[in-house]
mmCIF file of C-alpha atoms in Angstrom:
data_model
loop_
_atom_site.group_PDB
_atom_site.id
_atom_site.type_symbol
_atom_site.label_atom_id
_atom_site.label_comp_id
_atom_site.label_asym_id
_atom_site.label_seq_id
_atom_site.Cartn_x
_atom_site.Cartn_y
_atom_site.Cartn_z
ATOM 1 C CA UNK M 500 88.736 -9.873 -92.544
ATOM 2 C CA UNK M 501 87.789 -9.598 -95.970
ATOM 3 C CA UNK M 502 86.033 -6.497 -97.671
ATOM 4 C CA UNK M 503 85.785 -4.588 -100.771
ATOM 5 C CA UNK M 504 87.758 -1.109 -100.819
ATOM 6 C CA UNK M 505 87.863 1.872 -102.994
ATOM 7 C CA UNK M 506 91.211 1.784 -105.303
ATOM 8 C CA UNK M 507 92.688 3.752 -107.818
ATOM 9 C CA UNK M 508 92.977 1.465 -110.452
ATOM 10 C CA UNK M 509 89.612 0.635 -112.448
ATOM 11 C CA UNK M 510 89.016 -2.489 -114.451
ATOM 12 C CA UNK M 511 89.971 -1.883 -117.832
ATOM 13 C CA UNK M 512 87.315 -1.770 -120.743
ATOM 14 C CA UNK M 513 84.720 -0.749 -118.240
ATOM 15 C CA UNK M 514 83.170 2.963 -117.730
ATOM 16 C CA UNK M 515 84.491 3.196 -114.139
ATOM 17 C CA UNK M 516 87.376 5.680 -113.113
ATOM 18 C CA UNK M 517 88.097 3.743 -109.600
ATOM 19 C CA UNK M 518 88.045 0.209 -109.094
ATOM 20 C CA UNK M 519 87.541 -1.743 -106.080
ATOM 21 C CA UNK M 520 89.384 -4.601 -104.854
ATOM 22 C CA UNK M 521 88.702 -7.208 -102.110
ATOM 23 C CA UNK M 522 91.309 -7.787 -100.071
ATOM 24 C CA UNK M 523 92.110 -8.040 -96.287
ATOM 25 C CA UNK M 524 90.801 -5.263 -93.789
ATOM 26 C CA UNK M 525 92.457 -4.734 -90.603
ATOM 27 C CA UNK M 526 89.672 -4.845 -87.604
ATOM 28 C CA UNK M 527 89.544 -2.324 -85.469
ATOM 29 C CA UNK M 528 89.346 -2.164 -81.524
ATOM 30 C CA UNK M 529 85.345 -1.917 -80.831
ATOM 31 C CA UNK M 530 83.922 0.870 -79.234
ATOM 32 C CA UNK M 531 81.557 1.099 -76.311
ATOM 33 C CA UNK M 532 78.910 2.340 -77.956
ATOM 34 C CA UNK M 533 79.597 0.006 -80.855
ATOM 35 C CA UNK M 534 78.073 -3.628 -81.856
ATOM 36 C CA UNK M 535 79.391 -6.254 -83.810
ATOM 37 C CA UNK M 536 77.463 -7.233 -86.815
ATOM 38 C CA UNK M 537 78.314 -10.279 -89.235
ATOM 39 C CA UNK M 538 77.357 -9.533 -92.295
ATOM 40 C CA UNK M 539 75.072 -12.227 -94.221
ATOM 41 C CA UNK M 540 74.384 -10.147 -97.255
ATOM 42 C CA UNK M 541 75.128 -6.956 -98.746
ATOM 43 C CA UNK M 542 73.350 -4.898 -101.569
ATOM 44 C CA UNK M 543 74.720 -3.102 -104.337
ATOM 45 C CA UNK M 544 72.587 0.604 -105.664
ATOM 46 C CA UNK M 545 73.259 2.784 -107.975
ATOM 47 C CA UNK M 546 75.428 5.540 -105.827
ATOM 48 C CA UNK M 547 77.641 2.467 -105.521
ATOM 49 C CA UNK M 548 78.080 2.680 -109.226
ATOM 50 C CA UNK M 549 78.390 6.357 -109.212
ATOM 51 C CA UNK M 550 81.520 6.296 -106.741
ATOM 52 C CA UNK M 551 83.171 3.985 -108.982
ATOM 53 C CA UNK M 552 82.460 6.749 -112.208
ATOM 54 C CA UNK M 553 83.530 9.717 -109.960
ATOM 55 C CA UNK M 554 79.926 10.361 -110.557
ATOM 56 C CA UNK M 555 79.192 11.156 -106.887
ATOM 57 C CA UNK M 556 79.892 13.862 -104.730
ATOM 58 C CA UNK M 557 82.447 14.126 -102.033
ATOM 59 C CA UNK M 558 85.579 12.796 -101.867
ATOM 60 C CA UNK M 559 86.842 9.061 -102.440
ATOM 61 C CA UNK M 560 89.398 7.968 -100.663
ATOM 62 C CA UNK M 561 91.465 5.494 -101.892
ATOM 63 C CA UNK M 562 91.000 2.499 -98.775
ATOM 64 C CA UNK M 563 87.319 2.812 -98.059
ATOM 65 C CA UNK M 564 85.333 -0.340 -97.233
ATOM 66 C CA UNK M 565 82.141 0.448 -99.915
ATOM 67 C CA UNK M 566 78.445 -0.640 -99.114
ATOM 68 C CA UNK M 567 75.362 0.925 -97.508
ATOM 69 C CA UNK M 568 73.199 -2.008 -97.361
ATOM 70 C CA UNK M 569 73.109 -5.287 -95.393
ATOM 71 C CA UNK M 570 71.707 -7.245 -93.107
ATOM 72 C CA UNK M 571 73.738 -9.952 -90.535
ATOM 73 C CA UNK M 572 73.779 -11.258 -87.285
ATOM 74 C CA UNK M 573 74.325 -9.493 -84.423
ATOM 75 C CA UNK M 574 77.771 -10.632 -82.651
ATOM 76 C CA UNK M 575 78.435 -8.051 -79.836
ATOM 77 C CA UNK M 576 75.410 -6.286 -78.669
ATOM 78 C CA UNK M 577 77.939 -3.431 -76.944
ATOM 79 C CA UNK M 578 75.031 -0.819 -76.441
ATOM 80 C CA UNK M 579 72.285 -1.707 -78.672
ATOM 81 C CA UNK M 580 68.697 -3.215 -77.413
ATOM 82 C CA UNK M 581 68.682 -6.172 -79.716
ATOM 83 C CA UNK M 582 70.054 -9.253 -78.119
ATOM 84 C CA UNK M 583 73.137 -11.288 -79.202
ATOM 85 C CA UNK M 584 72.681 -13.685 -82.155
ATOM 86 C CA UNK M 585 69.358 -11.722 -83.215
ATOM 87 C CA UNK M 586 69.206 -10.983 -87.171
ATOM 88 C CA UNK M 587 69.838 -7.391 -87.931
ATOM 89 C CA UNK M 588 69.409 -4.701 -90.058
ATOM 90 C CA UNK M 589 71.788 -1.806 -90.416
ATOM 91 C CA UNK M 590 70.535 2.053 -90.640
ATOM 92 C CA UNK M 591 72.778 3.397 -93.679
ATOM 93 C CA UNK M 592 72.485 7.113 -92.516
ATOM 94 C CA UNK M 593 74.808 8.736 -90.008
ATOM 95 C CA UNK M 594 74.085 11.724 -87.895
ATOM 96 C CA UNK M 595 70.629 12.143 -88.594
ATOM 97 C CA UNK M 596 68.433 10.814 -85.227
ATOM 98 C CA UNK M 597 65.068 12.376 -85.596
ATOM 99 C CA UNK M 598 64.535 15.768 -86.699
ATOM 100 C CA UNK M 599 61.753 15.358 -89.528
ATOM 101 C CA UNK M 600 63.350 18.798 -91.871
ATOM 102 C CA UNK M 601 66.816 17.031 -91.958
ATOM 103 C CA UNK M 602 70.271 16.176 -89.958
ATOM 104 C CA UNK M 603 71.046 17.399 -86.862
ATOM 105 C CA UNK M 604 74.542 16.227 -87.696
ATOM 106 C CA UNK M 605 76.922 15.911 -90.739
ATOM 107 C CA UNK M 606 74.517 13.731 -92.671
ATOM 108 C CA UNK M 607 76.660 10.702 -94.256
ATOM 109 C CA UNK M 608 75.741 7.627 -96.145
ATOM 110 C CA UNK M 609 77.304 4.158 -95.084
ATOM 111 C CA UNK M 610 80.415 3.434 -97.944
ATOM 112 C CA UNK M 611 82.318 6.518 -98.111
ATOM 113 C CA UNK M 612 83.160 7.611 -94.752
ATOM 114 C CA UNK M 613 85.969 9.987 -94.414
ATOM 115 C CA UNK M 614 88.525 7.425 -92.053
ATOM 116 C CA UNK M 615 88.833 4.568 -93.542
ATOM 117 C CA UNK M 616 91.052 2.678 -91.738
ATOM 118 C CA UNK M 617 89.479 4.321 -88.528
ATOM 119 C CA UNK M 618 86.717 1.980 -88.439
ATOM 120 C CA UNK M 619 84.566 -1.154 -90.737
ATOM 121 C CA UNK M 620 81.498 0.943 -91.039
ATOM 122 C CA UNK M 621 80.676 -0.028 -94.111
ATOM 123 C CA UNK M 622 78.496 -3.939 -95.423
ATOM 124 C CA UNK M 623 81.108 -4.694 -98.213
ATOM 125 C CA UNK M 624 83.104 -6.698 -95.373
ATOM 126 C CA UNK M 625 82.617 -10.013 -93.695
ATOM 127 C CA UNK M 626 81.556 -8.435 -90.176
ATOM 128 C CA UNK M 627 80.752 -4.347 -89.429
ATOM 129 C CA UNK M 628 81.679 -2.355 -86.867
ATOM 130 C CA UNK M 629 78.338 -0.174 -86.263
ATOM 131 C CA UNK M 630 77.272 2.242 -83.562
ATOM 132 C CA UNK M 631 74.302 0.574 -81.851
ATOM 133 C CA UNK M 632 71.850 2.898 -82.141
ATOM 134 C CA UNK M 633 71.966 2.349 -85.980
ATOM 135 C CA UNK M 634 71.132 -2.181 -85.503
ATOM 136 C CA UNK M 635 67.291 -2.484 -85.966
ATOM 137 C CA UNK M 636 65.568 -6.235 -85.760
ATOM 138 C CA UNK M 637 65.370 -7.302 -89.089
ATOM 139 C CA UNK M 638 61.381 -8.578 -90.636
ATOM 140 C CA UNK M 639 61.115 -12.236 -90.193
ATOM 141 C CA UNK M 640 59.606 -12.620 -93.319
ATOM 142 C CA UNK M 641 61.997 -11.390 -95.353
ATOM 143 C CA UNK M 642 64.791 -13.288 -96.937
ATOM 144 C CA UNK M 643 68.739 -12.611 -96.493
ATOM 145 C CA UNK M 644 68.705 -10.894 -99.908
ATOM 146 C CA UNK M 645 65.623 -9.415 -99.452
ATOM 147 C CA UNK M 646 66.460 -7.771 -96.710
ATOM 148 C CA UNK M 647 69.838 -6.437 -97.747
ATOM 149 C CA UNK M 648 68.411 -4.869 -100.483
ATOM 150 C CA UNK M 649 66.146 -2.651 -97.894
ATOM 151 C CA UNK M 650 67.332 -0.614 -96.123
ATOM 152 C CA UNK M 651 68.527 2.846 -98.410
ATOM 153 C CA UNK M 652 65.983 2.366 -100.637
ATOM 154 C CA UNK M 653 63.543 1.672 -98.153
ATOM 155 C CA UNK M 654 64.257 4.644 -96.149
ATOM 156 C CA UNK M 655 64.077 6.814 -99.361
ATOM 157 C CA UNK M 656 60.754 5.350 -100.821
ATOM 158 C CA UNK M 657 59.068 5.711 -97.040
ATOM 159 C CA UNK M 658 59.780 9.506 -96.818
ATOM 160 C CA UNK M 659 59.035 10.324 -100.429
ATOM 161 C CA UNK M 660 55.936 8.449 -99.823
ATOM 162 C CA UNK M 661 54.739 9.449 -96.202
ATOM 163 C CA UNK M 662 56.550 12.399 -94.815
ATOM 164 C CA UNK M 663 57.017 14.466 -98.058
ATOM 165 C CA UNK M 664 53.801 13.501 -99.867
ATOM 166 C CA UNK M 665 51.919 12.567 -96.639
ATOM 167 C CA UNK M 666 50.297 9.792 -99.564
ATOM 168 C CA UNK M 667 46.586 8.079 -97.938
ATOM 169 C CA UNK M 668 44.187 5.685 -99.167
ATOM 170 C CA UNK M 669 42.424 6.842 -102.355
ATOM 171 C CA UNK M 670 45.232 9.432 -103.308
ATOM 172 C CA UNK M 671 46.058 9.408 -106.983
ATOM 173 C CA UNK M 672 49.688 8.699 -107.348
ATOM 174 C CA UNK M 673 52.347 9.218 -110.264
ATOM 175 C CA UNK M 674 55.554 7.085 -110.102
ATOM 176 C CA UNK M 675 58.472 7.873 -112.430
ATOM 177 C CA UNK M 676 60.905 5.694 -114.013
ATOM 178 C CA UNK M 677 59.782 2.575 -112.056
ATOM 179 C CA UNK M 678 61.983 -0.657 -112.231
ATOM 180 C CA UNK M 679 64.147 1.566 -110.059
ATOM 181 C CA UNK M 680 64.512 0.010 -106.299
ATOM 182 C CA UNK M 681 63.263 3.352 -104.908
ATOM 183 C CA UNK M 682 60.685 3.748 -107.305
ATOM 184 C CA UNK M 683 59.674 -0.215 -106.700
ATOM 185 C CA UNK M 684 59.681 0.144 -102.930
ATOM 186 C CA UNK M 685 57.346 3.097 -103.178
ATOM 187 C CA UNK M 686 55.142 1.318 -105.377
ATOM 188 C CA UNK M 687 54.816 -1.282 -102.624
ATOM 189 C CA UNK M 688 54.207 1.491 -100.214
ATOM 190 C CA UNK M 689 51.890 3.035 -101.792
ATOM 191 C CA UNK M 690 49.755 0.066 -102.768
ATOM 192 C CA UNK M 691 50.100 -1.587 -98.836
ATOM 193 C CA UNK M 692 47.859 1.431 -98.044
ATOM 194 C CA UNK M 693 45.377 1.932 -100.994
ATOM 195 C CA UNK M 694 46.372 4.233 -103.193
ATOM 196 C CA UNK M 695 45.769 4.463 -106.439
ATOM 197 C CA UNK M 696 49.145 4.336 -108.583
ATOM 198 C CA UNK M 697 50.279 5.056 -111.908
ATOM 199 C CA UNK M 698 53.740 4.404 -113.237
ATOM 200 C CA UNK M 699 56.253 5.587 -116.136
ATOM 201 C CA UNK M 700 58.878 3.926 -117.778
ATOM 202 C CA UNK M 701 60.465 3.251 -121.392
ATOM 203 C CA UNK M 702 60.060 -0.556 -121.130
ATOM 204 C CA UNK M 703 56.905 -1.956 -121.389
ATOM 205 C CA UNK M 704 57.898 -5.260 -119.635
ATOM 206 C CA UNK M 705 58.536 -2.938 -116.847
ATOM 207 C CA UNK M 706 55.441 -1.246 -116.548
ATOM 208 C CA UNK M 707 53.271 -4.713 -117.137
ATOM 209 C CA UNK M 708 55.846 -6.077 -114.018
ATOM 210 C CA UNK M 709 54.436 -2.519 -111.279
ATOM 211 C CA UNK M 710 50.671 -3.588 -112.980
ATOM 212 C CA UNK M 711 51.971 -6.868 -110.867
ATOM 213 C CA UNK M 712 52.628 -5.235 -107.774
ATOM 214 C CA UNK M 713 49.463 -3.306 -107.652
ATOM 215 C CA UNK M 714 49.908 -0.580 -110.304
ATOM 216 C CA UNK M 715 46.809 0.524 -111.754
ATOM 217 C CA UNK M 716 48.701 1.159 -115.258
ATOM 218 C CA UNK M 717 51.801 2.935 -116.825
ATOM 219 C CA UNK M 718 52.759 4.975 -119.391
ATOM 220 C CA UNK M 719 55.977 5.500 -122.125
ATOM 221 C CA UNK M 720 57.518 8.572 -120.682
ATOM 222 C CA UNK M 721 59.864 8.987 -123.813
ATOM 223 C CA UNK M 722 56.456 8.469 -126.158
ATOM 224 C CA UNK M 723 54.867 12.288 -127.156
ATOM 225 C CA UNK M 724 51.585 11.288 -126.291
ATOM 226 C CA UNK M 725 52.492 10.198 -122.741
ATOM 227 C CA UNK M 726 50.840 12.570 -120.934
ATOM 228 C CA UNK M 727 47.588 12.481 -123.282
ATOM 229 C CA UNK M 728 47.629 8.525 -122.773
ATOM 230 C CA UNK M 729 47.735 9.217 -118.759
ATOM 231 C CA UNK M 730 45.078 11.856 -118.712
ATOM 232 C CA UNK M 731 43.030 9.124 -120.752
ATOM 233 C CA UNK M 732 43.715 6.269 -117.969
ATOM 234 C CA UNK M 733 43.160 9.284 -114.686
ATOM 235 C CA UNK M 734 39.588 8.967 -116.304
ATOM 236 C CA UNK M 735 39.203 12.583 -115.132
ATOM 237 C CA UNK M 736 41.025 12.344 -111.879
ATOM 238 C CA UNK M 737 43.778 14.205 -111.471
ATOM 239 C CA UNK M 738 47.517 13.170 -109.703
ATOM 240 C CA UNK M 739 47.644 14.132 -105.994
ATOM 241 C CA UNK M 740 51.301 13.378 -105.239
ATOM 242 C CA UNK M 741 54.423 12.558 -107.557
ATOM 243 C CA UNK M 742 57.617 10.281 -106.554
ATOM 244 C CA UNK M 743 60.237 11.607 -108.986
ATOM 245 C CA UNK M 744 64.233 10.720 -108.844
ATOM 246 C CA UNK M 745 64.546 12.022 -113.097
ATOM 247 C CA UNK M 746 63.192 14.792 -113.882
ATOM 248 C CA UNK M 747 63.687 15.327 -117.430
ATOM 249 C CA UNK M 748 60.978 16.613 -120.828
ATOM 250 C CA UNK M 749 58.328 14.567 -119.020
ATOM 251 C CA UNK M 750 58.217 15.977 -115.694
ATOM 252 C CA UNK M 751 57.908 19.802 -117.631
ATOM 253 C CA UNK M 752 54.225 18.096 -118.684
ATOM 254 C CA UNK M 753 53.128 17.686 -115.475
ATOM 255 C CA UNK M 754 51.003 20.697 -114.761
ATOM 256 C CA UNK M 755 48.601 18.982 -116.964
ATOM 257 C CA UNK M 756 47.830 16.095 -114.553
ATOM 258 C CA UNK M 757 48.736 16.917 -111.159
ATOM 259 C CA UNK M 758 45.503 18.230 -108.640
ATOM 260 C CA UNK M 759 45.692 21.926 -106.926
ATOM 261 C CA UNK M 760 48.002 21.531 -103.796
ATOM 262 C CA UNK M 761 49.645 18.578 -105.372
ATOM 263 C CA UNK M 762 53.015 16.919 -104.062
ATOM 264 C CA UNK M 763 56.584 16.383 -106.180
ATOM 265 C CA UNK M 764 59.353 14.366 -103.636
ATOM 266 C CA UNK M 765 61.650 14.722 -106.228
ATOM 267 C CA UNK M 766 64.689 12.149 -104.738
ATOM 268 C CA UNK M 767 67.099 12.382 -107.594
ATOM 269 C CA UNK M 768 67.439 14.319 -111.194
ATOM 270 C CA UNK M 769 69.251 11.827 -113.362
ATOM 271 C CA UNK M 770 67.315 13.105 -116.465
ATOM 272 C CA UNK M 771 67.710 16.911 -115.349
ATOM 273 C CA UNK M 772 71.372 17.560 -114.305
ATOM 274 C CA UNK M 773 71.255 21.257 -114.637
ATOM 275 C CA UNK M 774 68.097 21.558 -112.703
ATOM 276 C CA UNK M 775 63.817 21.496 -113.112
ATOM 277 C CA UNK M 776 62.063 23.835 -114.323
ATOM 278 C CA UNK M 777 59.127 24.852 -111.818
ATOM 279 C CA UNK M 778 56.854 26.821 -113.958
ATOM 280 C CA UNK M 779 54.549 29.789 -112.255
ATOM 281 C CA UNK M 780 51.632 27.511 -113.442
ATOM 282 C CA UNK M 781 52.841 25.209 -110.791
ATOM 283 C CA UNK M 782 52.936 27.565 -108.271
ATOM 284 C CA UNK M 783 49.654 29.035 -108.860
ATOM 285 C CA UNK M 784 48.074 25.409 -108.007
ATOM 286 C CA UNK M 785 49.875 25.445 -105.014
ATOM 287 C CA UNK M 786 52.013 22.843 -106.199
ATOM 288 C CA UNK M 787 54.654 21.578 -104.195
ATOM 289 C CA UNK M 788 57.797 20.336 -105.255
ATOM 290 C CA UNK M 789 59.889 18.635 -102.154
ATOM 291 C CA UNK M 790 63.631 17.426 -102.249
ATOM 292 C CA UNK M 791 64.006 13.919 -100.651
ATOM 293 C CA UNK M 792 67.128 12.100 -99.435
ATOM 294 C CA UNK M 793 67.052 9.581 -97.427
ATOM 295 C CA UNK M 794 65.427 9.926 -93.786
ATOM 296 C CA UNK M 795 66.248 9.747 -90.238
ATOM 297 C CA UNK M 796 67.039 7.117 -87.521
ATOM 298 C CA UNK M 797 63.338 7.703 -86.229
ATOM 299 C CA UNK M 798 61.774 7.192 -90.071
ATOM 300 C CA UNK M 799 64.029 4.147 -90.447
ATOM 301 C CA UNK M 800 62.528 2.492 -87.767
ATOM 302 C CA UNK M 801 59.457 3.238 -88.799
ATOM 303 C CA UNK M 802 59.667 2.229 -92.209
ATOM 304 C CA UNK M 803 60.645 -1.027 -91.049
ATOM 305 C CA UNK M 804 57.972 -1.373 -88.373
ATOM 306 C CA UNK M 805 55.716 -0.794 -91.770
ATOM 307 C CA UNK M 806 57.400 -3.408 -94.083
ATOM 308 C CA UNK M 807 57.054 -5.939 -91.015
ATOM 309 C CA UNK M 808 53.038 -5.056 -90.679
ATOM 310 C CA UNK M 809 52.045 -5.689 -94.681
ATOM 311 C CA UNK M 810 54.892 -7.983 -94.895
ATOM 312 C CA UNK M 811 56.532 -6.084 -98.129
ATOM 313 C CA UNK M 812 59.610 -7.566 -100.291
ATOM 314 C CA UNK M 813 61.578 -6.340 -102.011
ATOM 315 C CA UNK M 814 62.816 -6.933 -105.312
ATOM 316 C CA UNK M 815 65.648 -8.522 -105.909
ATOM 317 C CA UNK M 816 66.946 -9.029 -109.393
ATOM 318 C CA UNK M 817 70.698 -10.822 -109.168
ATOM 319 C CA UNK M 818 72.280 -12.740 -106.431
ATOM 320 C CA UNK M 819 75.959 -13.727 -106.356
ATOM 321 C CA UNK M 820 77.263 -15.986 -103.156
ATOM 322 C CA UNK M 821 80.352 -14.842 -101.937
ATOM 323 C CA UNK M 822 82.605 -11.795 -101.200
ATOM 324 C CA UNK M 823 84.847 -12.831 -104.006
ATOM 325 C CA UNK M 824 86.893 -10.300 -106.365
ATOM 326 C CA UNK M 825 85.061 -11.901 -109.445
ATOM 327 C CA UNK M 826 81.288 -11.437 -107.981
ATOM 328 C CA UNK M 827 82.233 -8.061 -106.701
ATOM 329 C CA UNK M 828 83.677 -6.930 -110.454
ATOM 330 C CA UNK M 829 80.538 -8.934 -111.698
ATOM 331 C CA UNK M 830 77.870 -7.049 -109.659
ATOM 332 C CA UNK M 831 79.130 -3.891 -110.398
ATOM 333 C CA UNK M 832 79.295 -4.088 -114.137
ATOM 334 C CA UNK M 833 75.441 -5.633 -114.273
ATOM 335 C CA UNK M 834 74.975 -1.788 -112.575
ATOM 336 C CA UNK M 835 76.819 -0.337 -114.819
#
């Protein structure tokens, strides 16, 4: 069976410090509790990129199948309660089943599991060996790319959106660095149920593309007068919950737009890699600032139950056909 594994040998002239390499994976004996899932299409994010730059946490060891997301068809049904030939999505979280604060479990993401040549739990492979609780019907709406690029970034954006910011019709909503996929999907969240939302980015072709999706406007985050320009557009309203995966000089201006008892789900810190700074301001608002990652089993469910009702898609920017060496190589470097 074909599938892309973690090597120690990156592509030269590129800024990775492990490569990857697709090559033959031996298939292990399936479990009882396990299904069979072949794999239709599989979707690269950016802590893909990060394992390849040593960039993410953990260890990588040499002979992992990579990939988080995908969506297939459903071979072996072993324990799960979709039937046999049934499209599929796959949850990419492992050990977390319900508990709304966090894991029960040893909370791992699909792609970097610590026996690799235990088990294919991982979509960078022709088929996947999954437990069964983790295969969820897949939309019908949605297309084989659209649906592979789901499910971690679809899980993130739903519990930034709804269990950390608890976000409702009407709320006044801040979205950072948007053109991201979690940043996109909670756009589309947050628009399915009425809110009101406001963007940043440094591109304006990428703030005119969210005004597409529903954004109500955006605003230059690296410009000085950002936060003057978005006071100007709140039209004296004030932000009630912010989705933030940066951090960085803009998110220190906040104070002077977010509403008393306001929300941060901060879900990442690219901008801010020595930490935020919280100011007592903040806290005398009753601010709240919320780490996000990920979500459970339950929320996954859920979150797909929610794309199904207001029939959301996601974006999808590149295709390549084929587990091939040269799309792999080629998908990774558009990342990069």
């Amino acid at each position: 069976m074909a599938a892309a594994v973690l090597t120690t040998n990156p592509k030269p002239n590129t800024p990775f410090k492990l490569g990857v390499k697709v090559k033959d994976a031996q298939v292990p004996e399936l479990q009882p509790d396990q299904s069979i899932v072949k794999i239709q299409a599989a979707a690269l994010n950016h802590r893909d990129v990060w394992i390849l730059k040593d960039q993410y946490p953990g260890e990588k060891i040499p002979g992992s199948v990579l990939g988080a997301d995908g969506v297939g068809i459903l071979q072996k049904k072993g324990a799960a309660s979709v039937e046999e030939g049934q499209r599929v999505l796959i949850n990419p979280g492992v050990n977390w089943d319900s508990n709304p604060r966090g894991a029960e479990g040893d909370f791992r993401i699909l792609g970097l599991l610590p026996s690799p040549g235990a088990c294919i739990k991982c979509t960078f492979a022709e088929s996947i060996n999954i437990d069964s609780k983790e295969v969820f019907p897949c939309p019908e709406h949605l297309s084989a790319a659209e649906a592979a690029a789901l499910p971690l970034v679809g899980l993130t954006a739903y519990r930034a959106v709804f269990f950390k910011c608890h976000i409702q019709k009407g709320d006044y909503v801040l979205i950072t660095g948007i053109g991201g996929g979690v940043a996109l999907t909670a756009l589309q969240f947050a628009v399915a149920i009425g809110a009101h939302v406001y963007v940043t980015s440094s591109k304006r072709e990428k703030i005119e593309f969210a005004k597409k999706l529903g954004a109500v406007c955006g605003v230059y985050y690296n410009d000085p007068n950002a936060i003057d320009d978005l006071k100007k557009q709140l039209n004296g309203h004030r932000i009630d919950a912010v989705i933030d995966g940066s951090g960085g000089p803009f998110f220190d201006k906040l104070f002077h737009v977010i509403a008393r008892g306001g929300i941060i789900a901060q879900y990442g810190v690219t901008a801010s890699p020595q930490g935020l700074l919280f100011t007592i301001d903040l806290g005398y608002n009753n601010v709240e600032l919320k780490g996000s990652t990920m979500g459970s089993r339950r929320e996954f469910g859920e979150m797909i139950e929610f794309v199904d009702k207001y029939k959301i898609r996601p974006i999808v920017s590149t295709t390549f056909k084929g587990l091939t060496q040269e799309n792999v190589e080629n998908a990774f470097s558009l990342l990069a």
